[in-house]
mmCIF file of C-alpha atoms in Angstrom:
data_model
loop_
_atom_site.group_PDB
_atom_site.id
_atom_site.type_symbol
_atom_site.label_atom_id
_atom_site.label_comp_id
_atom_site.label_asym_id
_atom_site.label_seq_id
_atom_site.Cartn_x
_atom_site.Cartn_y
_atom_site.Cartn_z
ATOM 1 C CA ASP G 845 -0.035 -0.144 -0.323
ATOM 2 C CA TYR G 846 1.556 3.301 -1.097
ATOM 3 C CA SER G 847 0.565 6.707 0.387
ATOM 4 C CA LEU G 848 -1.117 9.485 -1.595
ATOM 5 C CA LYS G 849 2.042 11.359 -1.957
ATOM 6 C CA GLN G 850 3.923 8.615 -2.879
ATOM 7 C CA LEU G 851 1.361 7.590 -5.893
ATOM 8 C CA ILE G 852 1.350 11.352 -6.738
ATOM 9 C CA ILE G 853 5.298 10.867 -7.287
ATOM 10 C CA PHE G 854 4.736 7.714 -9.280
ATOM 11 C CA GLN G 855 2.445 9.788 -11.479
ATOM 12 C CA ARG G 856 4.686 12.589 -11.701
ATOM 13 C CA GLY G 857 7.165 9.715 -13.271
ATOM 14 C CA HIS G 858 4.788 8.896 -15.821
ATOM 15 C CA ASN G 859 4.273 12.175 -17.101
ATOM 16 C CA ALA G 860 8.065 12.844 -17.394
ATOM 17 C CA GLU G 861 7.928 9.773 -19.689
ATOM 18 C CA GLU G 862 5.030 10.632 -21.692
ATOM 19 C CA ILE G 863 6.841 14.137 -22.110
ATOM 20 C CA VAL G 864 9.611 12.423 -23.466
ATOM 21 C CA LYS G 865 7.557 9.779 -25.511
ATOM 22 C CA LYS G 866 6.249 12.857 -27.452
ATOM 23 C CA GLY G 867 9.500 14.369 -28.335
ATOM 24 C CA LEU G 868 10.701 11.478 -29.590
ATOM 25 C CA GLN G 869 7.596 10.865 -31.578
ATOM 26 C CA HIS G 870 7.571 14.624 -33.091
ATOM 27 C CA ASN G 871 11.671 14.112 -33.609
ATOM 28 C CA PRO G 872 11.737 15.582 -37.678
ATOM 29 C CA SER G 873 14.779 12.136 -38.373
ATOM 30 C CA GLU G 874 11.813 9.651 -37.459
ATOM 31 C CA LEU G 875 13.559 7.755 -35.095
ATOM 32 C CA LYS G 876 12.576 4.076 -34.298
ATOM 33 C CA PHE G 877 12.260 3.776 -30.632
ATOM 34 C CA TYR G 878 10.839 0.949 -28.151
ATOM 35 C CA GLU G 879 9.258 1.513 -24.972
ATOM 36 C CA GLN G 880 9.419 -0.397 -21.651
ATOM 37 C CA VAL G 881 11.969 -2.893 -22.954
ATOM 38 C CA GLU G 882 12.572 -5.678 -20.394
ATOM 39 C CA THR G 883 16.407 -6.785 -20.075
ATOM 40 C CA LYS G 884 17.555 -9.560 -18.081
ATOM 41 C CA GLY G 885 20.916 -10.451 -16.507
ATOM 42 C CA GLY G 886 21.921 -13.531 -18.332
ATOM 43 C CA ASP G 887 23.623 -16.769 -17.132
ATOM 44 C CA ARG G 888 25.472 -15.112 -14.467
ATOM 45 C CA PHE G 889 22.541 -12.799 -12.994
ATOM 46 C CA PRO G 890 19.751 -14.527 -13.770
ATOM 47 C CA PHE G 891 17.255 -12.837 -10.789
ATOM 48 C CA MET G 892 18.446 -9.446 -12.371
ATOM 49 C CA LYS G 893 15.712 -7.928 -14.799
ATOM 50 C CA SER G 894 15.495 -4.489 -16.033
ATOM 51 C CA HIS G 895 12.833 -2.409 -17.771
ATOM 52 C CA LEU G 896 13.867 0.212 -19.865
ATOM 53 C CA ASP G 897 12.002 3.443 -20.577
ATOM 54 C CA PHE G 898 13.066 3.852 -24.121
ATOM 55 C CA VAL G 899 15.480 2.340 -26.529
ATOM 56 C CA ILE G 900 16.163 4.163 -29.618
ATOM 57 C CA GLU G 901 17.598 2.435 -32.881
ATOM 58 C CA PHE G 902 20.238 4.076 -34.836
ATOM 59 C CA PRO G 903 21.585 2.471 -37.720
ATOM 60 C CA ASN G 904 24.791 1.214 -35.736
ATOM 61 C CA GLU G 905 23.787 1.179 -32.648
ATOM 62 C CA LEU G 906 21.209 1.417 -29.708
ATOM 63 C CA VAL G 907 20.861 4.371 -27.425
ATOM 64 C CA ILE G 908 18.775 3.965 -23.574
ATOM 65 C CA VAL G 909 16.685 6.626 -22.569
ATOM 66 C CA GLU G 910 16.150 6.700 -18.796
ATOM 67 C CA CYS G 911 13.487 9.174 -17.595
ATOM 68 C CA LYS G 912 13.724 10.350 -14.253
ATOM 69 C CA SER G 913 10.884 13.321 -12.719
ATOM 70 C CA ILE G 914 12.712 15.895 -10.576
ATOM 71 C CA SER G 915 11.234 18.238 -8.263
ATOM 72 C CA SER G 916 14.268 19.973 -7.284
ATOM 73 C CA PRO G 917 17.680 20.678 -8.730
ATOM 74 C CA LEU G 918 20.149 17.671 -8.581
ATOM 75 C CA PRO G 919 23.227 18.177 -6.500
ATOM 76 C CA ASN G 920 26.263 19.829 -8.790
ATOM 77 C CA GLY G 921 23.973 19.165 -11.695
ATOM 78 C CA LYS G 922 24.971 15.525 -12.108
ATOM 79 C CA PRO G 923 22.699 12.526 -12.071
ATOM 80 C CA ARG G 924 22.212 10.148 -8.592
ATOM 81 C CA GLU G 925 24.826 7.529 -8.265
ATOM 82 C CA SER G 926 21.722 5.161 -8.051
ATOM 83 C CA TRP G 927 20.792 6.194 -11.595
ATOM 84 C CA LEU G 928 24.353 5.647 -12.898
ATOM 85 C CA PHE G 929 24.357 2.205 -11.508
ATOM 86 C CA GLN G 930 20.808 1.475 -13.177
ATOM 87 C CA VAL G 931 21.824 2.600 -16.653
ATOM 88 C CA ALA G 932 25.297 0.696 -16.229
ATOM 89 C CA LEU G 933 22.887 -2.040 -15.641
ATOM 90 C CA GLN G 934 21.136 -1.616 -18.492
ATOM 91 C CA MET G 935 23.561 -0.854 -20.867
ATOM 92 C CA SER G 936 25.018 -4.127 -20.103
ATOM 93 C CA GLN G 937 22.123 -6.496 -20.137
ATOM 94 C CA LEU G 938 20.976 -4.853 -23.521
ATOM 95 C CA LYS G 939 24.679 -5.396 -24.897
ATOM 96 C CA ASN G 940 24.208 -9.357 -23.832
ATOM 97 C CA THR G 941 21.258 -9.695 -25.753
ATOM 98 C CA ALA G 942 21.090 -6.493 -28.776
ATOM 99 C CA LYS G 943 22.049 -7.598 -32.353
ATOM 100 C CA LYS G 944 23.440 -3.826 -32.384
ATOM 101 C CA ASP G 945 26.013 -2.391 -30.237
ATOM 102 C CA VAL G 946 25.415 -0.485 -26.967
ATOM 103 C CA LYS G 947 27.753 2.601 -26.315
ATOM 104 C CA ARG G 948 25.612 5.411 -24.436
ATOM 105 C CA ALA G 949 22.804 5.919 -22.862
ATOM 106 C CA ILE G 950 21.107 9.182 -21.813
ATOM 107 C CA ILE G 951 18.959 9.815 -18.562
ATOM 108 C CA VAL G 952 16.582 12.813 -19.401
ATOM 109 C CA THR G 953 15.407 14.670 -16.243
ATOM 110 C CA VAL G 954 12.244 16.806 -16.185
ATOM 111 C CA ASP G 955 10.581 18.946 -13.308
ATOM 112 C CA VAL G 956 6.867 18.486 -14.760
ATOM 113 C CA ASN G 957 6.457 21.540 -12.444
ATOM 114 C CA THR G 958 8.630 24.170 -14.247
ATOM 115 C CA GLY G 959 9.202 22.313 -17.701
ATOM 116 C CA GLU G 960 12.781 22.269 -17.185
ATOM 117 C CA MET G 961 14.881 19.397 -18.718
ATOM 118 C CA GLU G 962 18.352 18.531 -18.660
ATOM 119 C CA GLU G 963 19.994 15.234 -20.913
ATOM 120 C CA HIS G 964 23.009 13.476 -19.139
ATOM 121 C CA MET G 965 24.920 11.320 -21.591
ATOM 122 C CA LEU G 966 26.867 8.203 -20.530
ATOM 123 C CA GLY G 967 29.139 5.985 -22.333
ATOM 124 C CA TYR G 968 29.218 2.329 -21.575
ATOM 125 C CA SER G 969 32.077 1.295 -18.986
ATOM 126 C CA LYS G 970 32.620 -2.425 -18.545
ATOM 127 C CA ALA G 971 34.547 -1.727 -15.236
ATOM 128 C CA HIS G 972 31.522 0.484 -13.937
ATOM 129 C CA ALA G 973 28.998 -2.048 -15.224
ATOM 130 C CA GLN G 974 31.027 -4.685 -13.619
ATOM 131 C CA VAL G 975 30.293 -2.650 -9.968
ATOM 132 C CA ALA G 976 26.781 -2.293 -10.632
ATOM 133 C CA GLU G 977 26.570 -5.836 -11.062
ATOM 134 C CA ALA G 978 28.452 -6.748 -7.858
ATOM 135 C CA ARG G 979 26.261 -4.127 -5.787
ATOM 136 C CA ALA G 980 23.326 -5.502 -7.240
ATOM 137 C CA LYS G 981 24.538 -8.965 -6.553
ATOM 138 C CA LYS G 982 25.141 -8.052 -2.972
ATOM 139 C CA LEU G 983 21.512 -6.758 -2.563
ATOM 140 C CA TRP G 984 20.065 -9.726 -3.840
ATOM 141 C CA ASP G 985 21.871 -11.903 -1.593
ATOM 142 C CA ALA G 986 20.783 -10.055 1.478
ATOM 143 C CA VAL G 987 17.330 -10.442 0.327
ATOM 144 C CA GLN G 988 17.532 -14.122 -0.215
ATOM 145 C CA ASN G 989 19.224 -14.392 3.184
ATOM 146 C CA LYS G 990 16.819 -12.323 4.617
ATOM 147 C CA GLU G 991 19.587 -9.834 6.093
ATOM 148 C CA GLU G 992 19.606 -5.732 6.207
ATOM 149 C CA PRO G 993 22.179 -4.979 3.940
ATOM 150 C CA ASP G 994 24.510 -2.206 4.582
ATOM 151 C CA GLY G 995 23.459 1.111 4.296
ATOM 152 C CA GLU G 996 25.229 3.925 1.864
ATOM 153 C CA ILE G 997 25.326 7.488 2.237
ATOM 154 C CA SER G 998 23.909 9.289 -0.566
ATOM 155 C CA ASP G 999 22.220 12.620 -1.373
ATOM 156 C CA LEU G 1000 18.997 11.101 -0.981
ATOM 157 C CA CYS G 1001 19.238 10.379 2.625
ATOM 158 C CA ALA G 1002 17.660 14.066 3.551
ATOM 159 C CA PHE G 1003 14.378 12.797 2.032
ATOM 160 C CA CYS G 1004 14.444 9.156 3.588
ATOM 161 C CA PRO G 1005 11.822 8.441 6.251
ATOM 162 C CA PHE G 1006 14.036 5.582 7.507
ATOM 163 C CA LYS G 1007 17.289 7.718 8.125
ATOM 164 C CA MET G 1008 16.658 7.321 11.902
ATOM 165 C CA GLU G 1009 16.818 3.743 11.463
ATOM 166 C CA CYS G 1010 19.306 3.170 8.845
ATOM 167 C CA ASN G 1011 22.691 1.240 9.904
#
């Protein structure tokens, strides 16, 4: 069960995706794109599954577009670390199954209140993908063992309702 506030936040994210989708649909070069593409972790990480907001098809590559709705400026104008790890996993998973190369992804942040939008381009890094996979595996193991994973400090701590109980 989610509070009304959390449901509104979820809806804000859906609205941001719709805004980006309209931009992709009305692109003069008529890019071919797919939405809500599911990828899996493969043999090493069968428990991992990702839902990519958009995948744009170019002649020689696929580009992931991940949408994030925000209601305040990002710290230092940079994407959140958790988003970077999320997209690193997505690129790694798509690389394992796609017939075209996956070299980059774009995180699009949309403030639906002000209309401000930013794009953050990320290149594929095998090392970054491996760190993201290790982090995901650590969380998966903690869930399977019914153990609380070690907390990590992030810029989201200020908004977290569990910060007083966090290890």
